[in-house]
C-alpha cells in the first residue's frame, strides 16, 4: 500500500471512529459503554492537547456524560487528578458533589481532593465537605481542617453543614475547625448555636476550651453565645467549664453592654 492510500485509509478510519463516537453521544450509549468512553476521552485529550481543556470542553458540551467521562479520565490519567477535578468543577459547578464523590471512590487523597474542589469553586464548599465526609467518614477531622484552612471565610457554613450531616460529631467538628484556624471560633459558635440551640453546653464549652491560646477570642465566644440566646447563668457554667475566668466572663458581658 503506497503512502497516499495509507493516509487515505487512516483518515477514513478516523472519520468512522469520530462518527461512531458522535452517534454514541447522541444515543446516550457513551455512559453505558466504558470502552467507548475511554476512547472518547483519549481522543478529546489528543485534540485539545491538555487534560484540563479536554474535560472542560466535554463537561460544557455534554453535561449528561460528565460523570462517566470524569470516571474514565481519572482511571486514564490518575496523576492528573487535580487538573481533572478542577476543570470539571470550574466548567460545571453543579456537578461538584458528584465529581468529589467519584474522585474519592478512586482511593485518591481526600485532603487534596477537598482542597482542589474548594479552590475550583469556593461557593460550593458545603457540598464538597458533605460529599467528602459521607464518602470517607473516618477522615472527618482532616476534611474539616483542610476546608477551614482553604476557605476560612466559609468556616461557619463548613461546620454547620457537617454538623447537620453528623450531629453526633459536633464536638469533633468544632475542635478541628478552631484548631485549624482559631480566629473562626466566634463565627462557628454562632452557626452551631443557630442550628443546634439544645447543644449550647457542648458548643460553648468546647469552643472556649479550644480557644485557650486566644484569650480575646474566648471573650468573643462568650459574647456571641449570649447574643445567640444562651441564658447567662448557664453560659457562665459552660464558659467556666471550658476554662474561662470570672474576669473574662465579666469583660465579655461588659463589652456587650
PDB file of N, CA, C and O in Angstrom, residues 131-168:
ATOM      1  N   UNK A 131     -19.989  15.847  50.834  1.00  0.00           N
ATOM      2  CA  UNK A 131     -19.712  14.703  49.950  1.00  0.00           C
ATOM      3  C   UNK A 131     -18.481  13.951  50.434  1.00  0.00           C
ATOM      4  O   UNK A 131     -18.460  12.714  50.464  1.00  0.00           O
ATOM      5  N   UNK A 132     -17.461  14.693  50.813  1.00  0.00           N
ATOM      6  CA  UNK A 132     -16.225  14.066  51.287  1.00  0.00           C
ATOM      7  C   UNK A 132     -16.448  13.317  52.598  1.00  0.00           C
ATOM      8  O   UNK A 132     -15.964  12.188  52.775  1.00  0.00           O
ATOM      9  N   UNK A 133     -17.169  13.938  53.513  1.00  0.00           N
ATOM     10  CA  UNK A 133     -17.412  13.305  54.817  1.00  0.00           C
ATOM     11  C   UNK A 133     -18.291  12.068  54.687  1.00  0.00           C
ATOM     12  O   UNK A 133     -18.099  11.078  55.410  1.00  0.00           O
ATOM     13  N   UNK A 134     -19.245  12.086  53.765  1.00  0.00           N
ATOM     14  CA  UNK A 134     -20.104  10.918  53.557  1.00  0.00           C
ATOM     15  C   UNK A 134     -19.346   9.775  52.890  1.00  0.00           C
ATOM     16  O   UNK A 134     -19.622   8.606  53.149  1.00  0.00           O
ATOM     17  N   UNK A 135     -18.385  10.123  52.038  1.00  0.00           N
ATOM     18  CA  UNK A 135     -17.609   9.090  51.337  1.00  0.00           C
ATOM     19  C   UNK A 135     -16.490   8.537  52.199  1.00  0.00           C
ATOM     20  O   UNK A 135     -16.153   7.356  52.107  1.00  0.00           O
ATOM     21  N   UNK A 136     -15.891   9.408  53.019  1.00  0.00           N
ATOM     22  CA  UNK A 136     -14.762   8.986  53.861  1.00  0.00           C
ATOM     23  C   UNK A 136     -14.962   9.494  55.290  1.00  0.00           C
ATOM     24  O   UNK A 136     -14.254  10.398  55.749  1.00  0.00           O
ATOM     25  N   UNK A 137     -15.939   8.943  56.007  1.00  0.00           N
ATOM     26  CA  UNK A 137     -16.243   9.436  57.367  1.00  0.00           C
ATOM     27  C   UNK A 137     -15.086   9.336  58.342  1.00  0.00           C
ATOM     28  O   UNK A 137     -15.015  10.108  59.299  1.00  0.00           O
ATOM     29  N   UNK A 138     -14.164   8.414  58.117  1.00  0.00           N
ATOM     30  CA  UNK A 138     -13.020   8.272  59.017  1.00  0.00           C
ATOM     31  C   UNK A 138     -12.070   9.464  58.930  1.00  0.00           C
ATOM     32  O   UNK A 138     -11.206   9.633  59.799  1.00  0.00           O
ATOM     33  N   UNK A 139     -12.205  10.259  57.879  1.00  0.00           N
ATOM     34  CA  UNK A 139     -11.307  11.403  57.683  1.00  0.00           C
ATOM     35  C   UNK A 139     -12.001  12.726  57.973  1.00  0.00           C
ATOM     36  O   UNK A 139     -11.582  13.784  57.488  1.00  0.00           O
ATOM     37  N   UNK A 140     -13.060  12.678  58.761  1.00  0.00           N
ATOM     38  CA  UNK A 140     -13.848  13.882  59.047  1.00  0.00           C
ATOM     39  C   UNK A 140     -12.990  15.005  59.611  1.00  0.00           C
ATOM     40  O   UNK A 140     -13.097  16.166  59.179  1.00  0.00           O
ATOM     41  N   UNK A 141     -12.147  14.720  60.586  1.00  0.00           N
ATOM     42  CA  UNK A 141     -11.319  15.758  61.201  1.00  0.00           C
ATOM     43  C   UNK A 141     -10.432  16.443  60.167  1.00  0.00           C
ATOM     44  O   UNK A 141     -10.296  17.675  60.165  1.00  0.00           O
ATOM     45  N   UNK A 142      -9.834  15.659  59.302  1.00  0.00           N
ATOM     46  CA  UNK A 142      -8.948  16.218  58.281  1.00  0.00           C
ATOM     47  C   UNK A 142      -9.731  17.005  57.238  1.00  0.00           C
ATOM     48  O   UNK A 142      -9.261  18.030  56.729  1.00  0.00           O
ATOM     49  N   UNK A 143     -10.936  16.548  56.929  1.00  0.00           N
ATOM     50  CA  UNK A 143     -11.800  17.274  55.984  1.00  0.00           C
ATOM     51  C   UNK A 143     -12.132  18.653  56.540  1.00  0.00           C
ATOM     52  O   UNK A 143     -12.060  19.659  55.828  1.00  0.00           O
ATOM     53  N   UNK A 144     -12.498  18.709  57.816  1.00  0.00           N
ATOM     54  CA  UNK A 144     -12.788  19.996  58.460  1.00  0.00           C
ATOM     55  C   UNK A 144     -11.548  20.882  58.431  1.00  0.00           C
ATOM     56  O   UNK A 144     -11.612  22.065  58.059  1.00  0.00           O
ATOM     57  N   UNK A 145     -10.438  20.329  58.812  1.00  0.00           N
ATOM     58  CA  UNK A 145      -9.198  21.117  58.899  1.00  0.00           C
ATOM     59  C   UNK A 145      -8.829  21.729  57.553  1.00  0.00           C
ATOM     60  O   UNK A 145      -8.624  22.945  57.439  1.00  0.00           O
ATOM     61  N   UNK A 146      -8.757  20.898  56.521  1.00  0.00           N
ATOM     62  CA  UNK A 146      -8.314  21.401  55.213  1.00  0.00           C
ATOM     63  C   UNK A 146      -9.328  22.361  54.618  1.00  0.00           C
ATOM     64  O   UNK A 146      -8.971  23.336  53.954  1.00  0.00           O
ATOM     65  N   UNK A 147     -10.606  22.126  54.872  1.00  0.00           N
ATOM     66  CA  UNK A 147     -11.643  23.011  54.334  1.00  0.00           C
ATOM     67  C   UNK A 147     -11.583  24.392  54.984  1.00  0.00           C
ATOM     68  O   UNK A 147     -11.659  25.419  54.299  1.00  0.00           O
ATOM     69  N   UNK A 148     -11.429  24.428  56.298  1.00  0.00           N
ATOM     70  CA  UNK A 148     -11.382  25.707  57.015  1.00  0.00           C
ATOM     71  C   UNK A 148     -10.101  26.476  56.685  1.00  0.00           C
ATOM     72  O   UNK A 148     -10.124  27.699  56.534  1.00  0.00           O
ATOM     73  N   UNK A 149      -9.006  25.768  56.542  1.00  0.00           N
ATOM     74  CA  UNK A 149      -7.743  26.418  56.173  1.00  0.00           C
ATOM     75  C   UNK A 149      -7.826  26.979  54.748  1.00  0.00           C
ATOM     76  O   UNK A 149      -7.353  28.091  54.474  1.00  0.00           O
ATOM     77  N   UNK A 150      -8.441  26.212  53.849  1.00  0.00           N
ATOM     78  CA  UNK A 150      -8.534  26.632  52.445  1.00  0.00           C
ATOM     79  C   UNK A 150      -9.519  27.778  52.263  1.00  0.00           C
ATOM     80  O   UNK A 150      -9.289  28.693  51.472  1.00  0.00           O
ATOM     81  N   UNK A 151     -10.634  27.734  52.998  1.00  0.00           N
ATOM     82  CA  UNK A 151     -11.690  28.746  52.841  1.00  0.00           C
ATOM     83  C   UNK A 151     -12.178  29.211  54.216  1.00  0.00           C
ATOM     84  O   UNK A 151     -13.311  28.915  54.622  1.00  0.00           O
ATOM     85  N   UNK A 152     -11.335  29.933  54.969  1.00  0.00           N
ATOM     86  CA  UNK A 152     -11.705  30.333  56.335  1.00  0.00           C
ATOM     87  C   UNK A 152     -12.943  31.224  56.393  1.00  0.00           C
ATOM     88  O   UNK A 152     -13.664  31.218  57.399  1.00  0.00           O
ATOM     89  N   UNK A 153     -13.192  31.987  55.336  1.00  0.00           N
ATOM     90  CA  UNK A 153     -14.367  32.862  55.332  1.00  0.00           C
ATOM     91  C   UNK A 153     -15.682  32.082  55.329  1.00  0.00           C
ATOM     92  O   UNK A 153     -16.744  32.644  55.616  1.00  0.00           O
ATOM     93  N   UNK A 154     -15.607  30.804  54.983  1.00  0.00           N
ATOM     94  CA  UNK A 154     -16.809  29.954  54.956  1.00  0.00           C
ATOM     95  C   UNK A 154     -16.828  28.949  56.098  1.00  0.00           C
ATOM     96  O   UNK A 154     -17.567  27.965  56.048  1.00  0.00           O
ATOM     97  N   UNK A 155     -16.029  29.197  57.123  1.00  0.00           N
ATOM     98  CA  UNK A 155     -15.925  28.249  58.237  1.00  0.00           C
ATOM     99  C   UNK A 155     -17.277  27.965  58.873  1.00  0.00           C
ATOM    100  O   UNK A 155     -17.564  26.828  59.266  1.00  0.00           O
ATOM    101  N   UNK A 156     -18.134  29.002  58.975  1.00  0.00           N
ATOM    102  CA  UNK A 156     -19.440  28.797  59.597  1.00  0.00           C
ATOM    103  C   UNK A 156     -20.303  27.843  58.769  1.00  0.00           C
ATOM    104  O   UNK A 156     -20.966  26.952  59.315  1.00  0.00           O
ATOM    105  N   UNK A 157     -20.273  27.990  57.431  1.00  0.00           N
ATOM    106  CA  UNK A 157     -21.031  27.085  56.560  1.00  0.00           C
ATOM    107  C   UNK A 157     -20.469  25.670  56.601  1.00  0.00           C
ATOM    108  O   UNK A 157     -21.209  24.692  56.595  1.00  0.00           O
ATOM    109  N   UNK A 158     -19.156  25.575  56.634  1.00  0.00           N
ATOM    110  CA  UNK A 158     -18.491  24.266  56.659  1.00  0.00           C
ATOM    111  C   UNK A 158     -18.907  23.495  57.908  1.00  0.00           C
ATOM    112  O   UNK A 158     -19.342  22.337  57.835  1.00  0.00           O
ATOM    113  N   UNK A 159     -18.759  24.140  59.045  1.00  0.00           N
ATOM    114  CA  UNK A 159     -19.062  23.485  60.328  1.00  0.00           C
ATOM    115  C   UNK A 159     -20.554  23.167  60.444  1.00  0.00           C
ATOM    116  O   UNK A 159     -20.937  22.074  60.872  1.00  0.00           O
ATOM    117  N   UNK A 160     -21.390  24.114  60.067  1.00  0.00           N
ATOM    118  CA  UNK A 160     -22.824  23.892  60.180  1.00  0.00           C
ATOM    119  C   UNK A 160     -23.293  22.754  59.268  1.00  0.00           C
ATOM    120  O   UNK A 160     -24.091  21.905  59.682  1.00  0.00           O
ATOM    121  N   UNK A 161     -22.801  22.730  58.035  1.00  0.00           N
ATOM    122  CA  UNK A 161     -23.193  21.680  57.076  1.00  0.00           C
ATOM    123  C   UNK A 161     -22.772  20.301  57.566  1.00  0.00           C
ATOM    124  O   UNK A 161     -23.548  19.340  57.512  1.00  0.00           O
ATOM    125  N   UNK A 162     -21.548  20.202  58.043  1.00  0.00           N
ATOM    126  CA  UNK A 162     -21.052  18.911  58.519  1.00  0.00           C
ATOM    127  C   UNK A 162     -21.757  18.460  59.790  1.00  0.00           C
ATOM    128  O   UNK A 162     -22.036  17.272  59.975  1.00  0.00           O
ATOM    129  N   UNK A 163     -22.043  19.408  60.670  1.00  0.00           N
ATOM    130  CA  UNK A 163     -22.734  19.059  61.919  1.00  0.00           C
ATOM    131  C   UNK A 163     -24.152  18.563  61.645  1.00  0.00           C
ATOM    132  O   UNK A 163     -24.648  17.665  62.334  1.00  0.00           O
ATOM    133  N   UNK A 164     -24.802  19.132  60.650  1.00  0.00           N
ATOM    134  CA  UNK A 164     -26.140  18.666  60.295  1.00  0.00           C
ATOM    135  C   UNK A 164     -26.099  17.252  59.736  1.00  0.00           C
ATOM    136  O   UNK A 164     -27.001  16.454  59.971  1.00  0.00           O
ATOM    137  N   UNK A 165     -25.063  16.932  58.990  1.00  0.00           N
ATOM    138  CA  UNK A 165     -24.912  15.580  58.441  1.00  0.00           C
ATOM    139  C   UNK A 165     -24.451  14.591  59.509  1.00  0.00           C
ATOM    140  O   UNK A 165     -24.786  13.406  59.446  1.00  0.00           O
ATOM    141  N   UNK A 166     -23.666  15.070  60.463  1.00  0.00           N
ATOM    142  CA  UNK A 166     -23.082  14.199  61.508  1.00  0.00           C
ATOM    143  C   UNK A 166     -23.275  14.843  62.873  1.00  0.00           C
ATOM    144  O   UNK A 166     -22.300  15.260  63.531  1.00  0.00           O
ATOM    145  N   UNK A 167     -24.524  14.933  63.352  1.00  0.00           N
ATOM    146  CA  UNK A 167     -24.811  15.623  64.610  1.00  0.00           C
ATOM    147  C   UNK A 167     -24.109  15.042  65.826  1.00  0.00           C
ATOM    148  O   UNK A 167     -23.880  15.756  66.811  1.00  0.00           O
ATOM    149  N   UNK A 168     -23.770  13.773  65.774  1.00  0.00           N
ATOM    150  CA  UNK A 168     -23.082  13.173  66.915  1.00  0.00           C
ATOM    151  C   UNK A 168     -21.604  13.560  66.967  1.00  0.00           C
ATOM    152  O   UNK A 168     -20.902  13.243  67.934  1.00  0.00           O
TER     153      UNK A 168
END
